[in-house]
């Protein structure tokens, strides 16, 4: 508790300085951050699961609707804790003492009451409800001002001690879930049962997860964001790809593991061993000054070598790369920034002015084009998939002549492989925030 109090106190000081700098360029007196409001499905009164706006969540780790932070440079931040008088839903909000010690908590019953606390009309608003900001007499030019957001989004990549601590704890909890999921798979659990084993081990609801768990058996592993949870007999299934994380005080972990049974095809098993080496080699390349697109290029090179080593493709490595063959087997980026959002903001920003560094043309889905710097946290998640819609389109083309279709058909039933860890950049290189807990719990 002492550690989180110390780190959170430093974190708030850091945010205050960061926001003070961000606000100077737009000449406003302060900023009101909003967690967001509840919404319902169209034509229905059923409420959509709520997730607080990420810039607010960096200040206050309370994932509740209509919560506000008011920061005016030179003053202690105010957290407007709105607790409605509502007998339909539980509205209790629990804050750790470490929060109360670092911000002024103002408890009110309605959002409208906040207006009486906004003595200065010269405020900026950051949040998802512009209509509410207008109601608070905030100028439309200062509602989600892009100049402020560019600065904050760019700086989001650099994590404080407090933020790293939360991501570590989210990794520690998720590893417990991954181990339970693997055990369930090895005992012939189906996708639904594996998913539930993960949630139970982590003691969380599905809505508590930072993203929808990907639990894919067999050929479904080739669907990058596979969303279903099949509930039929799965004894015949021989491989599992599970991509699942946890959330601690708003901060996410994002971990993927691929597991196999003893009866798996030897080619797929050997490919998995190779991919494990590829992932660890990529992690070891992480250090300040390295461009993240360069890491992605290294991943494509290593996957190209793997395809040749296992005779899945023919020719030379240079020929495969020139024809963008490895890109067919890893169509996504090798990773992304991680924080209060799983795909954290600022991955394509080149500077505080909002300049965009676009991904290379051959890899348009690369989410991070930043140069690695100390205190950045991101994922490293190489994959190798056998996706019919991508591969079959090349069967009768020039590229197709470089592909061993017999091996592809042998591997189609197993979908693919992905391995993902969460990495902190330190001045000395990478700190693997995932594997350190895997070793403890194994």
Coordinates of C-alpha atoms in Angstrom, one line a residue, residues 41-276:
X41 CA -28.7 0.0 -27.5
X42 CA -30.7 1.6 -30.3
X43 CA -34.5 1.2 -29.7
X44 CA -33.9 -0.5 -26.3
X45 CA -33.5 0.5 -22.7
X46 CA -30.7 -2.0 -22.1
X47 CA -27.5 -0.3 -21.1
X48 CA -24.3 -0.9 -23.1
X49 CA -21.3 -2.1 -20.9
X50 CA -19.5 1.0 -19.8
X51 CA -15.8 1.7 -20.2
X52 CA -14.4 5.0 -18.8
X53 CA -12.6 7.4 -21.2
X54 CA -8.9 6.7 -21.0
X55 CA -7.6 10.2 -20.4
X56 CA -9.8 10.5 -17.3
X57 CA -8.9 7.0 -16.2
X58 CA -5.2 7.9 -16.0
X59 CA -6.2 10.3 -13.1
X60 CA -8.8 8.3 -11.3
X61 CA -9.0 4.5 -11.5
X62 CA -12.8 4.4 -11.1
X63 CA -14.6 2.9 -14.1
X64 CA -17.9 4.6 -13.5
X65 CA -20.1 6.8 -15.7
X66 CA -20.3 10.6 -15.2
X67 CA -17.2 11.0 -13.0
X68 CA -15.1 14.2 -13.5
X69 CA -11.7 15.5 -12.8
X70 CA -11.1 19.3 -12.7
X71 CA -7.5 20.4 -13.0
X72 CA -6.5 24.0 -12.8
X73 CA -2.7 24.6 -12.8
X74 CA -1.5 25.7 -9.4
X75 CA -4.4 24.0 -7.7
X76 CA -4.9 20.4 -6.3
X77 CA -7.0 18.3 -8.8
X78 CA -10.6 17.9 -7.9
X79 CA -12.4 14.6 -8.4
X80 CA -16.2 15.1 -8.7
X81 CA -17.5 11.8 -7.4
X82 CA -21.1 11.6 -8.7
X83 CA -23.1 9.1 -6.7
X84 CA -26.8 9.3 -7.8
X85 CA -29.7 8.7 -5.4
X86 CA -30.7 5.5 -7.3
X87 CA -32.5 2.4 -6.0
X88 CA -32.3 0.6 -9.4
X89 CA -28.6 0.0 -9.4
X90 CA -25.8 -0.1 -6.8
X91 CA -24.0 3.2 -7.0
X92 CA -21.4 2.7 -4.3
X93 CA -17.9 3.9 -5.2
X94 CA -14.9 2.6 -3.3
X95 CA -11.6 4.5 -3.5
X96 CA -8.3 3.6 -1.9
X97 CA -6.9 5.9 0.7
X98 CA -4.0 6.6 -1.7
X99 CA -6.5 8.4 -4.0
X100 CA -8.1 10.5 -1.3
X101 CA -4.6 11.6 -0.2
X102 CA -3.6 13.0 -3.6
X103 CA -6.8 14.6 -5.0
X104 CA -9.7 16.6 -3.5
X105 CA -12.7 14.4 -3.6
X106 CA -16.0 16.2 -3.9
X107 CA -19.1 14.0 -3.5
X108 CA -22.2 15.1 -5.2
X109 CA -25.5 13.5 -6.3
X110 CA -26.1 14.9 -9.8
X111 CA -24.0 16.0 -12.7
X112 CA -25.8 19.3 -12.8
X113 CA -24.2 20.2 -9.4
X114 CA -20.8 20.4 -11.0
X115 CA -21.7 23.6 -12.7
X116 CA -21.7 25.5 -9.4
X117 CA -18.0 24.4 -8.9
X118 CA -16.9 25.7 -12.3
X119 CA -16.1 29.3 -11.3
X120 CA -14.0 29.9 -14.4
X121 CA -15.7 29.8 -17.8
X122 CA -12.3 29.6 -19.5
X123 CA -12.0 25.8 -19.4
X124 CA -11.2 23.0 -21.8
X125 CA -13.3 19.8 -21.8
X126 CA -11.9 16.4 -22.7
X127 CA -14.4 13.6 -22.9
X128 CA -17.0 11.8 -25.0
X129 CA -20.0 14.1 -24.3
X130 CA -19.7 17.5 -26.0
X131 CA -23.4 18.3 -25.4
X132 CA -22.7 18.2 -21.6
X133 CA -19.6 20.4 -22.1
X134 CA -21.8 23.1 -23.8
X135 CA -24.2 22.8 -20.9
X136 CA -21.3 23.7 -18.6
X137 CA -20.7 26.9 -20.8
X138 CA -17.5 25.5 -22.2
X139 CA -16.6 27.1 -25.6
X140 CA -17.0 24.7 -28.5
X141 CA -13.5 25.6 -29.6
X142 CA -12.2 24.1 -26.3
X143 CA -14.1 20.8 -26.4
X144 CA -11.7 18.0 -27.2
X145 CA -9.3 20.6 -28.6
X146 CA -7.0 18.7 -31.0
X147 CA -3.9 20.6 -29.9
X148 CA -4.3 19.4 -26.3
X149 CA -5.1 15.9 -27.4
X150 CA -2.1 15.7 -29.7
X151 CA 0.2 16.5 -26.9
X152 CA -1.5 14.2 -24.4
X153 CA -1.8 11.3 -26.9
X154 CA 1.9 11.5 -27.8
X155 CA 3.0 11.6 -24.2
X156 CA 0.8 8.6 -23.3
X157 CA 3.5 6.3 -24.6
X158 CA 5.8 7.1 -21.6
X159 CA 4.6 5.4 -18.5
X160 CA 5.1 6.4 -14.9
X161 CA 6.2 4.1 -12.1
X162 CA 2.5 3.9 -11.0
X163 CA 1.4 2.9 -14.5
X164 CA 4.1 0.2 -14.9
X165 CA 3.1 -1.2 -11.5
X166 CA -0.6 -1.6 -12.6
X167 CA 0.4 -3.2 -15.9
X168 CA 2.7 -5.6 -14.0
X169 CA -0.1 -6.6 -11.6
X170 CA -2.5 -7.0 -14.6
X171 CA 0.1 -9.4 -16.1
X172 CA 0.5 -11.3 -12.9
X173 CA -3.2 -11.9 -12.6
X174 CA -3.6 -12.8 -16.3
X175 CA -0.8 -15.4 -16.1
X176 CA -2.9 -17.3 -13.5
X177 CA -5.8 -17.3 -15.9
X178 CA -3.6 -18.5 -18.8
X179 CA -2.3 -21.4 -16.8
X180 CA -5.9 -22.4 -15.9
X181 CA -7.0 -22.1 -19.5
X182 CA -4.1 -24.3 -20.7
X183 CA -4.9 -27.0 -18.1
X184 CA -8.6 -26.9 -19.1
X185 CA -7.6 -27.3 -22.8
X186 CA -5.3 -30.3 -22.0
X187 CA -8.2 -31.9 -20.2
X188 CA -10.3 -31.6 -23.4
X189 CA -12.2 -28.5 -22.5
X190 CA -14.0 -26.6 -25.3
X191 CA -13.7 -22.9 -26.1
X192 CA -16.5 -21.9 -23.7
X193 CA -15.1 -24.0 -20.8
X194 CA -11.6 -22.7 -21.4
X195 CA -12.9 -19.1 -21.4
X196 CA -14.8 -19.7 -18.2
X197 CA -11.7 -21.4 -16.6
X198 CA -9.8 -18.2 -17.4
X199 CA -12.4 -15.9 -15.9
X200 CA -12.8 -18.1 -12.8
X201 CA -9.0 -18.3 -12.1
X202 CA -8.8 -14.5 -12.4
X203 CA -12.0 -14.0 -10.4
X204 CA -13.3 -11.6 -12.9
X205 CA -16.5 -11.1 -15.0
X206 CA -16.2 -11.0 -18.8
X207 CA -17.1 -7.3 -18.6
X208 CA -14.1 -6.8 -16.4
X209 CA -11.7 -7.9 -19.1
X210 CA -9.9 -5.2 -21.1
X211 CA -11.0 -6.8 -24.3
X212 CA -13.1 -9.8 -25.5
X213 CA -11.0 -13.0 -24.9
X214 CA -9.9 -14.8 -28.0
X215 CA -10.2 -18.5 -27.3
X216 CA -9.6 -20.4 -30.5
X217 CA -9.3 -24.2 -31.0
X218 CA -8.0 -25.7 -34.2
X219 CA -8.7 -23.8 -37.5
X220 CA -10.3 -20.9 -35.6
X221 CA -6.8 -19.8 -34.6
X222 CA -6.5 -18.4 -38.1
X223 CA -9.2 -15.7 -37.3
X224 CA -7.1 -12.9 -35.7
X225 CA -9.9 -11.5 -33.5
X226 CA -12.0 -14.7 -33.2
X227 CA -15.0 -13.7 -31.0
X228 CA -17.0 -16.9 -30.5
X229 CA -16.8 -19.6 -27.8
X230 CA -17.9 -23.0 -29.2
X231 CA -19.5 -25.2 -26.6
X232 CA -19.4 -28.7 -28.2
X233 CA -17.2 -31.6 -27.5
X234 CA -13.6 -30.7 -28.2
X235 CA -11.7 -33.9 -27.5
X236 CA -10.4 -34.0 -31.1
X237 CA -8.9 -30.5 -30.9
X238 CA -5.1 -30.5 -30.6
X239 CA -4.1 -26.8 -30.4
X240 CA -5.3 -23.8 -28.5
X241 CA -4.6 -20.1 -29.2
X242 CA -5.8 -17.9 -26.3
X243 CA -5.4 -14.1 -26.3
X244 CA -6.6 -12.7 -22.9
X245 CA -5.7 -10.1 -20.4
X246 CA -6.7 -8.5 -17.2
X247 CA -7.3 -5.0 -15.9
X248 CA -5.9 -3.5 -12.7
X249 CA -6.9 0.1 -11.7
X250 CA -7.8 0.7 -15.4
X251 CA -4.5 -0.6 -16.8
X252 CA -4.5 -3.6 -19.1
X253 CA -2.4 -6.7 -19.8
X254 CA -2.6 -8.3 -23.2
X255 CA -1.1 -11.9 -23.4
X256 CA -1.3 -14.6 -26.0
X257 CA -0.3 -18.2 -25.6
X258 CA -0.4 -21.1 -28.0
X259 CA -0.6 -24.6 -26.6
X260 CA -0.7 -28.1 -28.1
X261 CA -1.5 -31.7 -27.1
X262 CA 1.0 -34.5 -27.5
X263 CA -0.9 -35.8 -30.5
X264 CA -0.4 -32.6 -32.5
X265 CA 1.0 -32.8 -36.0
X266 CA 4.8 -32.8 -35.8
X267 CA 5.1 -30.0 -38.3
X268 CA 2.9 -27.7 -36.3
X269 CA 4.7 -28.6 -33.1
X270 CA 8.1 -27.8 -34.7
X271 CA 6.7 -24.5 -36.0
X272 CA 5.4 -23.6 -32.5
X273 CA 8.9 -24.2 -31.1
X274 CA 10.4 -22.0 -33.8
X275 CA 7.8 -19.2 -33.1
X276 CA 8.7 -19.3 -29.4

